[in-house]
Structure formats: structure tokens, C-alpha cells
PDB file of C-alpha atoms in Angstrom:
ATOM      1  CA  MET M   1     143.798  82.839  88.706  1.00 36.00           C
ATOM      2  CA  SER M   2     145.202  84.178  85.452  1.00 38.00           C
ATOM      3  CA  GLU M   3     143.817  87.440  84.061  1.00 48.00           C
ATOM      4  CA  SER M   4     142.166  85.554  81.186  1.00 48.00           C
ATOM      5  CA  ARG M   5     140.104  83.545  83.702  1.00 58.00           C
ATOM      6  CA  MET M   6     138.990  86.508  85.771  1.00 60.00           C
ATOM      7  CA  PRO M   7     135.165  86.676  86.065  1.00 71.00           C
ATOM      8  CA  ASP M   8     133.371  88.953  83.601  1.00 87.00           C
ATOM      9  CA  LYS M   9     130.481  90.589  85.436  1.00 94.00           C
ATOM     10  CA  VAL M  10     129.521  93.070  82.722  1.00 96.00           C
ATOM     11  CA  LYS M  11     125.801  93.308  82.034  1.00 97.00           C
ATOM     12  CA  PRO M  12     123.736  95.612  79.872  1.00 96.00           C
ATOM     13  CA  LEU M  13     121.502  98.130  81.632  1.00 97.00           C
ATOM     14  CA  GLU M  14     118.443  96.310  80.229  1.00 96.00           C
ATOM     15  CA  ALA M  15     119.372  93.289  82.392  1.00 96.00           C
ATOM     16  CA  LEU M  16     118.667  95.211  85.581  1.00 97.00           C
ATOM     17  CA  GLY M  17     115.068  94.086  85.681  1.00 95.00           C
ATOM     18  CA  ASP M  18     116.288  90.485  85.928  1.00 96.00           C
ATOM     19  CA  LEU M  19     118.845  91.364  88.634  1.00 97.00           C
ATOM     20  CA  VAL M  20     116.398  93.217  90.917  1.00 98.00           C
ATOM     21  CA  HIS M  21     113.140  91.449  91.794  1.00 97.00           C
ATOM     22  CA  ASP M  22     109.770  92.663  92.976  1.00 97.00           C
ATOM     23  CA  GLY M  23     109.807  92.875  96.757  1.00 97.00           C
ATOM     24  CA  ASP M  24     113.593  93.264  97.092  1.00 98.00           C
ATOM     25  CA  SER M  25     115.030  95.733  99.626  1.00 98.00           C
ATOM     26  CA  VAL M  26     117.336  97.958  97.561  1.00 98.00           C
ATOM     27  CA  ALA M  27     119.847 100.477  98.919  1.00 98.00           C
ATOM     28  CA  PHE M  28     120.365 103.326  96.452  1.00 98.00           C
ATOM     29  CA  GLY M  29     123.683 105.149  96.632  1.00 97.00           C
ATOM     30  CA  GLY M  30     124.341 108.851  96.372  1.00 95.00           C
ATOM     31  CA  GLY M  31     123.273 111.734  98.558  1.00 92.00           C
ATOM     32  CA  TRP M  32     121.687 115.145  98.088  1.00 90.00           C
ATOM     33  CA  PHE M  33     122.134 115.963  94.377  1.00 91.00           C
ATOM     34  CA  ALA M  34     125.220 113.816  93.840  1.00 93.00           C
ATOM     35  CA  ASN M  35     126.048 110.321  92.596  1.00 95.00           C
ATOM     36  CA  HIS M  36     122.513 108.852  92.593  1.00 97.00           C
ATOM     37  CA  PRO M  37     122.313 105.786  90.276  1.00 98.00           C
ATOM     38  CA  MET M  38     119.657 107.474  88.115  1.00 98.00           C
ATOM     39  CA  ALA M  39     120.119 105.334  85.011  1.00 98.00           C
ATOM     40  CA  ALA M  40     119.333 102.304  87.206  1.00 98.00           C
ATOM     41  CA  VAL M  41     116.326 104.077  88.693  1.00 98.00           C
ATOM     42  CA  ARG M  42     114.939 104.800  85.247  1.00 98.00           C
ATOM     43  CA  GLU M  43     115.577 101.216  84.125  1.00 98.00           C
ATOM     44  CA  LEU M  44     113.748  99.771  87.132  1.00 98.00           C
ATOM     45  CA  ILE M  45     110.775 101.877  86.134  1.00 97.00           C
ATOM     46  CA  ARG M  46     111.000 100.626  82.511  1.00 97.00           C
ATOM     47  CA  ALA M  47     111.208  97.042  83.809  1.00 97.00           C
ATOM     48  CA  GLY M  48     107.991  97.538  85.774  1.00 96.00           C
ATOM     49  CA  ARG M  49     109.443  96.574  89.123  1.00 97.00           C
ATOM     50  CA  ARG M  50     107.030  96.835  92.044  1.00 97.00           C
ATOM     51  CA  ASP M  51     107.013  96.649  95.839  1.00 97.00           C
ATOM     52  CA  ILE M  52     110.644  97.715  96.145  1.00 98.00           C
ATOM     53  CA  HIS M  53     111.754  98.536  99.701  1.00 98.00           C
ATOM     54  CA  ALA M  54     114.077 101.445  98.995  1.00 98.00           C
ATOM     55  CA  ILE M  55     116.798 102.424 101.473  1.00 98.00           C
ATOM     56  CA  THR M  56     118.387 105.864 101.110  1.00 97.00           C
ATOM     57  CA  VAL M  57     120.370 108.064 103.454  1.00 96.00           C
ATOM     58  CA  VAL M  58     119.679 111.388 101.743  1.00 95.00           C
ATOM     59  CA  GLY M  59     117.402 110.618  98.833  1.00 95.00           C
ATOM     60  CA  SER M  60     116.557 113.041  96.087  1.00 95.00           C
ATOM     61  CA  VAL M  61     114.964 112.953  92.650  1.00 96.00           C
ATOM     62  CA  ASP M  62     115.629 109.163  92.597  1.00 97.00           C
ATOM     63  CA  MET M  63     113.169 108.427  95.416  1.00 97.00           C
ATOM     64  CA  ASP M  64     110.654 110.929  94.159  1.00 96.00           C
ATOM     65  CA  LEU M  65     110.660 109.396  90.694  1.00 96.00           C
ATOM     66  CA  LEU M  66     110.320 105.857  92.022  1.00 97.00           C
ATOM     67  CA  ALA M  67     107.417 106.945  94.268  1.00 96.00           C
ATOM     68  CA  ALA M  68     105.673 108.607  91.328  1.00 94.00           C
ATOM     69  CA  ALA M  69     106.083 105.504  89.148  1.00 94.00           C
ATOM     70  CA  GLY M  70     104.512 103.232  91.762  1.00 94.00           C
ATOM     71  CA  THR M  71     107.755 101.269  92.142  1.00 97.00           C
ATOM     72  CA  LEU M  72     108.073 101.597  95.938  1.00 97.00           C
ATOM     73  CA  GLY M  73     106.402  99.395  98.478  1.00 97.00           C
ATOM     74  CA  HIS M  74     108.314 100.821 101.473  1.00 98.00           C
ATOM     75  CA  LEU M  75     110.808 103.615 102.029  1.00 98.00           C
ATOM     76  CA  SER M  76     113.512 103.673 104.707  1.00 98.00           C
ATOM     77  CA  PHE M  77     115.228 107.034 104.821  1.00 96.00           C
ATOM     78  CA  SER M  78     116.631 109.848 106.872  1.00 95.00           C
ATOM     79  CA  MET M  79     115.748 112.575 104.345  1.00 94.00           C
ATOM     80  CA  VAL M  80     114.366 112.967 100.834  1.00 95.00           C
ATOM     81  CA  THR M  81     114.669 116.413  99.346  1.00 93.00           C
ATOM     82  CA  LEU M  82     114.897 118.359  96.094  1.00 93.00           C
ATOM     83  CA  GLU M  83     117.044 120.879  98.025  1.00 89.00           C
ATOM     84  CA  ALA M  84     116.734 124.372  96.502  1.00 87.00           C
ATOM     85  CA  PHE M  85     113.920 123.141  94.292  1.00 88.00           C
ATOM     86  CA  GLY M  86     111.646 122.302  97.215  1.00 86.00           C
ATOM     87  CA  LEU M  87     110.266 119.218  98.832  1.00 86.00           C
ATOM     88  CA  ALA M  88     110.011 115.879  97.064  1.00 92.00           C
ATOM     89  CA  PRO M  89     106.304 116.142  96.182  1.00 93.00           C
ATOM     90  CA  ASN M  90     105.635 112.565  95.073  1.00 94.00           C
ATOM     91  CA  VAL M  91     107.233 111.071  98.173  1.00 95.00           C
ATOM     92  CA  ARG M  92     105.375 113.527 100.388  1.00 94.00           C
ATOM     93  CA  ARG M  93     102.017 112.778  98.761  1.00 93.00           C
ATOM     94  CA  ALA M  94     102.557 109.030  98.984  1.00 94.00           C
ATOM     95  CA  ILE M  95     103.502 109.149 102.672  1.00 95.00           C
ATOM     96  CA  GLU M  96     100.823 111.600 103.709  1.00 95.00           C
ATOM     97  CA  SER M  97      98.099 109.630 101.924  1.00 94.00           C
ATOM     98  CA  GLY M  98      99.210 106.407 103.555  1.00 94.00           C
ATOM     99  CA  VAL M  99     100.018 104.765 100.224  1.00 95.00           C
ATOM    100  CA  LEU M 100     103.712 104.456 101.005  1.00 97.00           C
ATOM    101  CA  PRO M 101     104.768 102.814 104.322  1.00 97.00           C
ATOM    102  CA  PHE M 102     108.017 104.227 105.667  1.00 97.00           C
ATOM    103  CA  THR M 103     110.698 103.856 108.300  1.00 97.00           C
ATOM    104  CA  GLU M 104     112.452 107.006 109.379  1.00 95.00           C
ATOM    105  CA  PHE M 105     116.076 106.785 110.559  1.00 95.00           C
ATOM    106  CA  THR M 106     118.372 109.479 111.720  1.00 93.00           C
ATOM    107  CA  GLY M 107     121.087 109.964 109.134  1.00 93.00           C
ATOM    108  CA  LEU M 108     123.900 108.730 111.344  1.00 94.00           C
ATOM    109  CA  GLY M 109     121.723 105.919 112.643  1.00 95.00           C
ATOM    110  CA  LEU M 110     121.164 104.511 109.140  1.00 97.00           C
ATOM    111  CA  LEU M 111     124.857 104.777 108.254  1.00 96.00           C
ATOM    112  CA  ILE M 112     125.763 102.985 111.480  1.00 97.00           C
ATOM    113  CA  GLY M 113     123.232 100.253 110.807  1.00 97.00           C
ATOM    114  CA  LEU M 114     124.732  99.658 107.369  1.00 97.00           C
ATOM    115  CA  GLU M 115     128.245  99.722 108.813  1.00 97.00           C
ATOM    116  CA  ALA M 116     127.276  97.167 111.442  1.00 97.00           C
ATOM    117  CA  GLN M 117     126.148  94.733 108.750  1.00 97.00           C
ATOM    118  CA  GLY M 118     129.276  95.392 106.724  1.00 96.00           C
ATOM    119  CA  ARG M 119     131.385  94.563 109.768  1.00 96.00           C
ATOM    120  CA  GLY M 120     129.420  91.371 110.399  1.00 96.00           C
ATOM    121  CA  VAL M 121     128.068  92.385 113.777  1.00 97.00           C
ATOM    122  CA  PRO M 122     124.358  92.507 114.821  1.00 97.00           C
ATOM    123  CA  TYR M 123     124.523  96.127 115.973  1.00 97.00           C
ATOM    124  CA  LEU M 124     126.811  99.040 116.671  1.00 97.00           C
ATOM    125  CA  PRO M 125     126.519 101.662 119.429  1.00 96.00           C
ATOM    126  CA  TYR M 126     126.852 105.407 119.210  1.00 94.00           C
ATOM    127  CA  ARG M 127     126.114 108.545 121.219  1.00 93.00           C
ATOM    128  CA  GLY M 128     122.753 110.098 120.429  1.00 85.00           C
ATOM    129  CA  PRO M 129     120.498 110.940 118.750  1.00 89.00           C
ATOM    130  CA  PHE M 130     119.908 113.462 121.527  1.00 84.00           C
ATOM    131  CA  GLY M 131     116.421 114.950 121.662  1.00 84.00           C
ATOM    132  CA  SER M 132     115.024 112.761 118.893  1.00 89.00           C
ATOM    133  CA  ASP M 133     111.896 110.694 119.304  1.00 92.00           C
ATOM    134  CA  ILE M 134     112.881 108.312 116.482  1.00 94.00           C
ATOM    135  CA  PRO M 135     114.487 105.594 118.710  1.00 93.00           C
ATOM    136  CA  ALA M 136     111.306 105.335 120.791  1.00 93.00           C
ATOM    137  CA  ARG M 137     109.205 104.989 117.640  1.00 95.00           C
ATOM    138  CA  TYR M 138     111.316 102.151 116.247  1.00 96.00           C
ATOM    139  CA  PRO M 139     112.286  99.794 119.100  1.00 95.00           C
ATOM    140  CA  GLU M 140     112.950  97.062 116.532  1.00 96.00           C
ATOM    141  CA  ILE M 141     115.855  99.186 115.258  1.00 96.00           C
ATOM    142  CA  TYR M 142     117.084 101.242 118.211  1.00 96.00           C
ATOM    143  CA  ALA M 143     117.828 100.104 121.749  1.00 96.00           C
ATOM    144  CA  THR M 144     119.696 101.398 124.758  1.00 95.00           C
ATOM    145  CA  THR M 145     122.922  99.606 125.704  1.00 95.00           C
ATOM    146  CA  THR M 146     125.612 100.107 128.330  1.00 96.00           C
ATOM    147  CA  CYS M 147     129.312 100.284 127.521  1.00 95.00           C
ATOM    148  CA  PRO M 148     130.987  97.352 129.340  1.00 94.00           C
ATOM    149  CA  PHE M 149     134.125  99.437 129.926  1.00 96.00           C
ATOM    150  CA  THR M 150     132.853 102.818 131.070  1.00 96.00           C
ATOM    151  CA  GLY M 151     129.241 102.144 132.065  1.00 95.00           C
ATOM    152  CA  GLU M 152     128.114 104.920 129.672  1.00 95.00           C
ATOM    153  CA  GLU M 153     124.624 104.595 128.272  1.00 95.00           C
ATOM    154  CA  LEU M 154     124.651 104.463 124.482  1.00 96.00           C
ATOM    155  CA  THR M 155     122.210 103.942 121.616  1.00 96.00           C
ATOM    156  CA  ALA M 156     122.519 100.663 119.725  1.00 96.00           C
ATOM    157  CA  VAL M 157     121.415 100.485 116.078  1.00 97.00           C
ATOM    158  CA  ARG M 158     120.457  97.135 114.630  1.00 97.00           C
ATOM    159  CA  ALA M 159     122.375  96.026 111.496  1.00 98.00           C
ATOM    160  CA  VAL M 160     120.693  96.930 108.201  1.00 97.00           C
ATOM    161  CA  ARG M 161     121.081  94.408 105.381  1.00 97.00           C
ATOM    162  CA  PRO M 162     119.588  95.271 101.999  1.00 98.00           C
ATOM    163  CA  ASP M 163     118.981  92.499  99.455  1.00 98.00           C
ATOM    164  CA  VAL M 164     120.651  94.656  96.799  1.00 98.00           C
ATOM    165  CA  ALA M 165     122.793  97.782  96.720  1.00 98.00           C
ATOM    166  CA  ILE M 166     122.994  99.877  93.544  1.00 98.00           C
ATOM    167  CA  VAL M 167     125.791 102.437  93.401  1.00 98.00           C
ATOM    168  CA  HIS M 168     127.198 104.630  90.650  1.00 98.00           C
ATOM    169  CA  ALA M 169     130.993 104.807  90.262  1.00 97.00           C
ATOM    170  CA  LEU M 170     133.362 106.674  88.009  1.00 97.00           C
ATOM    171  CA  ARG M 171     134.740 103.489  86.441  1.00 97.00           C
ATOM    172  CA  ALA M 172     135.022  99.786  86.982  1.00 97.00           C
ATOM    173  CA  ASP M 173     136.540  96.803  85.309  1.00 96.00           C
ATOM    174  CA  ALA M 174     134.908  93.553  84.281  1.00 96.00           C
ATOM    175  CA  GLU M 175     135.694  92.024  87.659  1.00 95.00           C
ATOM    176  CA  GLY M 176     133.712  94.699  89.465  1.00 96.00           C
ATOM    177  CA  ASN M 177     136.564  96.671  90.977  1.00 97.00           C
ATOM    178  CA  ALA M 178     134.964 100.110  91.275  1.00 97.00           C
ATOM    179  CA  GLN M 179     136.638 103.506  91.565  1.00 97.00           C
ATOM    180  CA  TRP M 180     135.548 106.993  92.631  1.00 95.00           C
ATOM    181  CA  ASP M 181     137.423 110.223  92.180  1.00 92.00           C
ATOM    182  CA  GLY M 182     135.884 112.348  94.866  1.00 81.00           C
ATOM    183  CA  THR M 183     133.076 111.634  97.250  1.00 83.00           C
ATOM    184  CA  SER M 184     131.437 108.221  97.301  1.00 87.00           C
ATOM    185  CA  GLY M 185     128.911 109.236  99.953  1.00 88.00           C
ATOM    186  CA  PRO M 186     127.274 106.217 101.650  1.00 93.00           C
ATOM    187  CA  ASP M 187     127.917 103.965  98.645  1.00 95.00           C
ATOM    188  CA  VAL M 188     130.699 101.799 100.050  1.00 96.00           C
ATOM    189  CA  GLU M 189     128.880 101.186 103.344  1.00 96.00           C
ATOM    190  CA  MET M 190     125.748 100.203 101.441  1.00 96.00           C
ATOM    191  CA  ALA M 191     127.639  97.863  99.183  1.00 97.00           C
ATOM    192  CA  LYS M 192     129.431  96.079 102.007  1.00 97.00           C
ATOM    193  CA  ALA M 193     126.142  95.623 103.871  1.00 97.00           C
ATOM    194  CA  ALA M 194     124.112  94.213 100.947  1.00 98.00           C
ATOM    195  CA  ARG M 195     123.673  90.615  99.923  1.00 97.00           C
ATOM    196  CA  ARG M 196     124.224  91.546  96.283  1.00 98.00           C
ATOM    197  CA  VAL M 197     125.819  94.618  94.709  1.00 98.00           C
ATOM    198  CA  ILE M 198     125.233  96.152  91.288  1.00 98.00           C
ATOM    199  CA  VAL M 199     127.647  98.870  90.119  1.00 98.00           C
ATOM    200  CA  THR M 200     126.714 101.257  87.356  1.00 98.00           C
ATOM    201  CA  CYS M 201     129.604 103.381  86.141  1.00 98.00           C
ATOM    202  CA  GLU M 202     130.544 106.060  83.688  1.00 97.00           C
ATOM    203  CA  GLU M 203     132.817 103.671  81.870  1.00 96.00           C
ATOM    204  CA  ILE M 204     134.081 100.076  82.011  1.00 97.00           C
ATOM    205  CA  VAL M 205     137.853 100.002  81.631  1.00 96.00           C
ATOM    206  CA  ASP M 206     140.592  97.426  81.282  1.00 96.00           C
ATOM    207  CA  ARG M 207     141.933  95.965  84.492  1.00 95.00           C
ATOM    208  CA  SER M 208     145.285  97.738  83.846  1.00 96.00           C
ATOM    209  CA  VAL M 209     143.596 101.129  84.264  1.00 96.00           C
ATOM    210  CA  ILE M 210     142.259 100.059  87.661  1.00 96.00           C
ATOM    211  CA  VAL M 211     145.715  98.832  88.689  1.00 96.00           C
ATOM    212  CA  GLU M 212     147.374 102.091  87.588  1.00 95.00           C
ATOM    213  CA  ASN M 213     144.968 104.005  89.832  1.00 94.00           C
ATOM    214  CA  ALA M 214     144.697 101.469  92.632  1.00 94.00           C
ATOM    215  CA  HIS M 215     144.356 104.174  95.310  1.00 93.00           C
ATOM    216  CA  MET M 216     140.947 105.096  93.851  1.00 94.00           C
ATOM    217  CA  THR M 217     139.460 101.617  94.253  1.00 96.00           C
ATOM    218  CA  LYS M 218     136.931 101.979  97.043  1.00 96.00           C
ATOM    219  CA  LEU M 219     134.926  98.828  96.297  1.00 97.00           C
ATOM    220  CA  PRO M 220     136.820  95.610  95.459  1.00 96.00           C
ATOM    221  CA  GLY M 221     135.285  93.325  92.867  1.00 95.00           C
ATOM    222  CA  TYR M 222     134.613  90.469  95.258  1.00 95.00           C
ATOM    223  CA  TYR M 223     131.660  92.422  96.656  1.00 96.00           C
ATOM    224  CA  VAL M 224     130.133  92.969  93.194  1.00 97.00           C
ATOM    225  CA  GLU M 225     127.708  90.789  91.302  1.00 97.00           C
ATOM    226  CA  ALA M 226     127.216  92.894  88.173  1.00 97.00           C
ATOM    227  CA  VAL M 227     128.780  95.886  86.405  1.00 98.00           C
ATOM    228  CA  ILE M 228     126.818  98.097  84.048  1.00 97.00           C
ATOM    229  CA  GLU M 229     128.274 100.835  81.898  1.00 97.00           C
ATOM    230  CA  ALA M 230     125.974 103.871  82.048  1.00 97.00           C
ATOM    231  CA  PRO M 231     127.430 107.194  80.774  1.00 96.00           C
ATOM    232  CA  PHE M 232     125.808 110.116  82.506  1.00 96.00           C
ATOM    233  CA  GLY M 233     124.281 107.452  84.772  1.00 97.00           C
ATOM    234  CA  ALA M 234     123.828 109.911  87.677  1.00 96.00           C
ATOM    235  CA  HIS M 235     122.098 112.570  85.584  1.00 97.00           C
ATOM    236  CA  PRO M 236     120.415 114.865  86.474  1.00 96.00           C
ATOM    237  CA  THR M 237     122.429 114.682  89.694  1.00 96.00           C
ATOM    238  CA  SER M 238     126.163 115.322  89.561  1.00 95.00           C
ATOM    239  CA  HIS M 239     129.032 112.912  89.266  1.00 94.00           C
ATOM    240  CA  ILE M 240     132.266 114.726  90.004  1.00 91.00           C
ATOM    241  CA  PRO M 241     134.680 114.986  88.256  1.00 90.00           C
ATOM    242  CA  ARG M 242     132.701 114.143  85.085  1.00 91.00           C
ATOM    243  CA  TYR M 243     129.725 116.539  85.275  1.00 93.00           C
ATOM    244  CA  ALA M 244     127.836 118.898  87.521  1.00 93.00           C
ATOM    245  CA  MET M 245     124.206 118.541  88.454  1.00 94.00           C
ATOM    246  CA  ASP M 246     121.802 119.549  85.699  1.00 95.00           C
ATOM    247  CA  ALA M 247     119.901 122.436  87.327  1.00 93.00           C
ATOM    248  CA  TRP M 248     117.880 122.996  84.136  1.00 92.00           C
ATOM    249  CA  GLU M 249     116.520 119.428  84.138  1.00 93.00           C
ATOM    250  CA  LEU M 250     115.952 119.529  87.887  1.00 93.00           C
ATOM    251  CA  MET M 251     113.899 122.703  87.511  1.00 91.00           C
ATOM    252  CA  ASP M 252     111.873 121.032  84.794  1.00 90.00           C
ATOM    253  CA  TYR M 253     111.426 117.980  87.007  1.00 91.00           C
ATOM    254  CA  ALA M 254     110.308 120.000  90.034  1.00 91.00           C
ATOM    255  CA  ALA M 255     107.788 121.913  87.903  1.00 89.00           C
ATOM    256  CA  ALA M 256     106.399 118.727  86.378  1.00 89.00           C
ATOM    257  CA  ALA M 257     106.317 116.807  89.695  1.00 87.00           C
ATOM    258  CA  GLY M 258     104.074 119.431  91.239  1.00 76.00           C
ATOM    259  CA  GLY M 259     101.537 119.218  88.383  1.00 76.00           C
ATOM    260  CA  ALA M 260      98.617 116.968  87.587  1.00 70.00           C
ATOM    261  CA  SER M 261     100.127 115.666  84.344  1.00 75.00           C
ATOM    262  CA  PHE M 262     103.284 114.180  85.827  1.00 86.00           C
ATOM    263  CA  SER M 263     102.215 110.780  84.555  1.00 88.00           C
ATOM    264  CA  ASP M 264     103.245 112.028  81.101  1.00 89.00           C
ATOM    265  CA  TYR M 265     106.776 112.488  82.460  1.00 90.00           C
ATOM    266  CA  ILE M 266     106.823 108.899  83.737  1.00 93.00           C
ATOM    267  CA  ASP M 267     105.343 107.506  80.537  1.00 93.00           C
ATOM    268  CA  GLN M 268     108.078 109.202  78.520  1.00 93.00           C
ATOM    269  CA  ILE M 269     110.798 107.519  80.575  1.00 94.00           C
ATOM    270  CA  ARG M 270     109.027 104.146  80.314  1.00 95.00           C
ATOM    271  CA  GLY M 271     108.862 104.439  76.545  1.00 95.00           C
ATOM    272  CA  GLU M 272     112.465 105.314  75.782  1.00 96.00           C
ATOM    273  CA  SER M 273     115.841 103.607  76.137  1.00 96.00           C
ATOM    274  CA  GLU M 274     118.529 105.161  78.262  1.00 97.00           C
ATOM    275  CA  ALA M 275     120.403 106.257  75.127  1.00 96.00           C
ATOM    276  CA  GLU M 276     117.234 107.974  73.925  1.00 96.00           C
ATOM    277  CA  TYR M 277     116.852 109.645  77.296  1.00 95.00           C
ATOM    278  CA  ARG M 278     120.362 111.100  77.028  1.00 95.00           C
ATOM    279  CA  ASP M 279     119.742 112.299  73.487  1.00 93.00           C
ATOM    280  CA  ARG M 280     116.467 113.933  74.480  1.00 93.00           C
ATOM    281  CA  VAL M 281     117.503 115.571  77.729  1.00 93.00           C
ATOM    282  CA  LEU M 282     121.139 116.543  77.260  1.00 92.00           C
ATOM    283  CA  LYS M 283     120.937 118.095  73.772  1.00 85.00           C
ATOM    284  CA  GLY M 284     124.507 119.260  73.890  1.00 82.00           C
ATOM    285  CA  ARG M 285     124.204 120.232  77.555  1.00 88.00           C
ATOM    286  CA  ASP M 286     126.710 117.522  78.425  1.00 87.00           C
ATOM    287  CA  ALA M 287     129.562 119.861  77.436  1.00 90.00           C
ATOM    288  CA  VAL M 288     128.125 122.586  79.693  1.00 91.00           C
ATOM    289  CA  LEU M 289     127.845 120.226  82.652  1.00 92.00           C
ATOM    290  CA  LYS M 290     131.374 119.059  82.140  1.00 88.00           C
ATOM    291  CA  GLY M 291     132.572 122.640  81.755  1.00 90.00           C
ATOM    292  CA  LEU M 292     131.004 123.646  85.070  1.00 89.00           C
ATOM    293  CA  VAL M 293     133.174 121.076  86.828  1.00 85.00           C
ATOM    294  CA  ASP M 294     136.276 122.316  85.032  1.00 78.00           C
ATOM    295  CA  ALA M 295     135.494 125.903  85.929  1.00 65.00           C
ATOM    296  CA  ALA M 296     135.033 125.018  89.597  1.00 55.00           C
ATOM    297  CA  GLU M 297     138.422 123.293  89.600  1.00 57.00           C
ATOM    298  CA  VAL M 298     140.066 126.388  88.097  1.00 46.00           C
ATOM    299  CA  ILE M 299     138.458 128.629  90.731  1.00 49.00           C
ATOM    300  CA  GLN M 300     139.500 126.302  93.523  1.00 55.00           C
ATOM    301  CA  GLU M 301     143.083 126.216  92.285  1.00 52.00           C
ATOM    302  CA  ALA M 302     143.152 130.015  92.031  1.00 48.00           C
ATOM    303  CA  ARG M 303     142.010 130.340  95.624  1.00 53.00           C
ATOM    304  CA  ALA M 304     144.575 127.866  96.913  1.00 51.00           C
TER     305      ALA M 304
END
């Protein structure tokens, strides 16, 4: 196929509500306070999506925000945390009240389940999780198996297949070839396991840029259904090497999430575009967040 006939998968962020449907199981990339597809999370809230079965390995402000907005119908996770800023209050309230059904995985168990689906096998075995009661609680996911070569007893994890995976990359081209410079967390495993993949990225570039940096391509375009350009699309979490996490916004979020008027926070997101969100929240802070990454690189080089 000539380059002029290559598929163009570029979509605007506003199209996300048509790409993700109510009731879909959606794997959200990122982990801890890094690489979460936050622009997509905010857009799903604006689109009024409901009954989403979210899948996250180490969820963060993304899951808490979706829980607060009433977007989630089920949550499969190994951990959801605001790290130094405390627990994820909206997720905790929803689970403790019984409003949000959930499935709890071990972290490695969920990764192995995703990897099994990506490899096209019904399950994969591993050693562990020793001392955990999670396998006994979820016999539809975990089972005991015996190695046919050594006779060793192992834990088998059933393959996990999301309807959709949404991941945030550094850059991608119109064909969907996506690149990361640094950690990609569980994103690639999620994408390879999912029926459909949506990539948001800091920038959409010409195919020649992808080719020149071919070693950074972690997700080939043939996995990808749609590509969405979303600058600062992981904010307020980090996306190295572009920007650090926004601790100021995360502190504001944690304070608001613990209060009775958090609905005002959600309503503000619903009522603004993503460009308006960036203008409101960053207010010149983008240079600071970029500078923090540059400073960390200088310190690291000095220590080397």
C-alpha cells in the first residue's frame, strides 16, 4: 500500500463519546500518577457515558473522577490510590456503599490476564499470589493448574479481554503507530488484549517522524482504531518526558473530592471543552511542569 493510501485514523477528542458506548468494558492505561489518559476520562464524562466497566492496574485520579461522575458500572482493579494525597475518596465511598460493584485482582494477576489475551491463549500460569485470599474469592478468574513438565502447582489466570483500551502516548501518526519515550506501564498489554484501541497522544506527527524513531514504537498501528491528539492529555498526572505531575492540581482535587460540594468540580468539567480545561487549570503552569522534567534530567546526568 502506498503512503497516500495509508488509513487515516485521526479523530477529534469530541468523537470519543461515539467510540465508547454505555456498558463497554474499558481498560484505562497509566499507573500511579503517570500516563493516565485523563483527557479521554474528562471527555467520557462530558459525553455522559454510563455503566462503564473500567479496568485499571494501578488507578488514580482517573478512576476517582469517573466514580464521582457516575460513569462507572463496575470496577476491576488491583489498586486505586491518590498516593501521597490519600485514598481515592469517591471510589472508596462508592464501593463501601455498595453502589459500585467491583472485582479485585492482584496486580500481577491482572497483567497476566491481559497478557494471556494478547497472546491469544485462554489463560497463563504463574507462581503465587502466596498468602492472598483473592484467588479463592474469584474462582471464575483464578484456578490451580499443574505444570505438565515439572508437576509444580501453579495459579492460572483467565484471559482478560476489554472491549476498548484507551492509552496515552507521546506521539502517533495517522495510521496509529504509537510511541513512548520512557515508561508505558501496562498500556501495551492492555492494547494488545482489547477488541478496540484508542490512542490519545501529545501530538500527531508525520509518518516520517515515526520511522526516524522506529525504536520508540511500542504499539503498531494495526492494533489501533482511532488516534486523538490531546496535548497535556495525561494532566494532572505526568507524561515523561513532556511534563511532570501537577501536584498543585492534585492537591486541589484531593481537597475537593473529600468535600460535600465536589459535584461543582464535576459540573465544571462537564461544561467546558478540553482546551478550556487547559486554559483554566494550567495558567502558565505548563512551563513549570516541563521545567521540572528538565531539572530532573540534569540532576540525573550530574549523578551519573
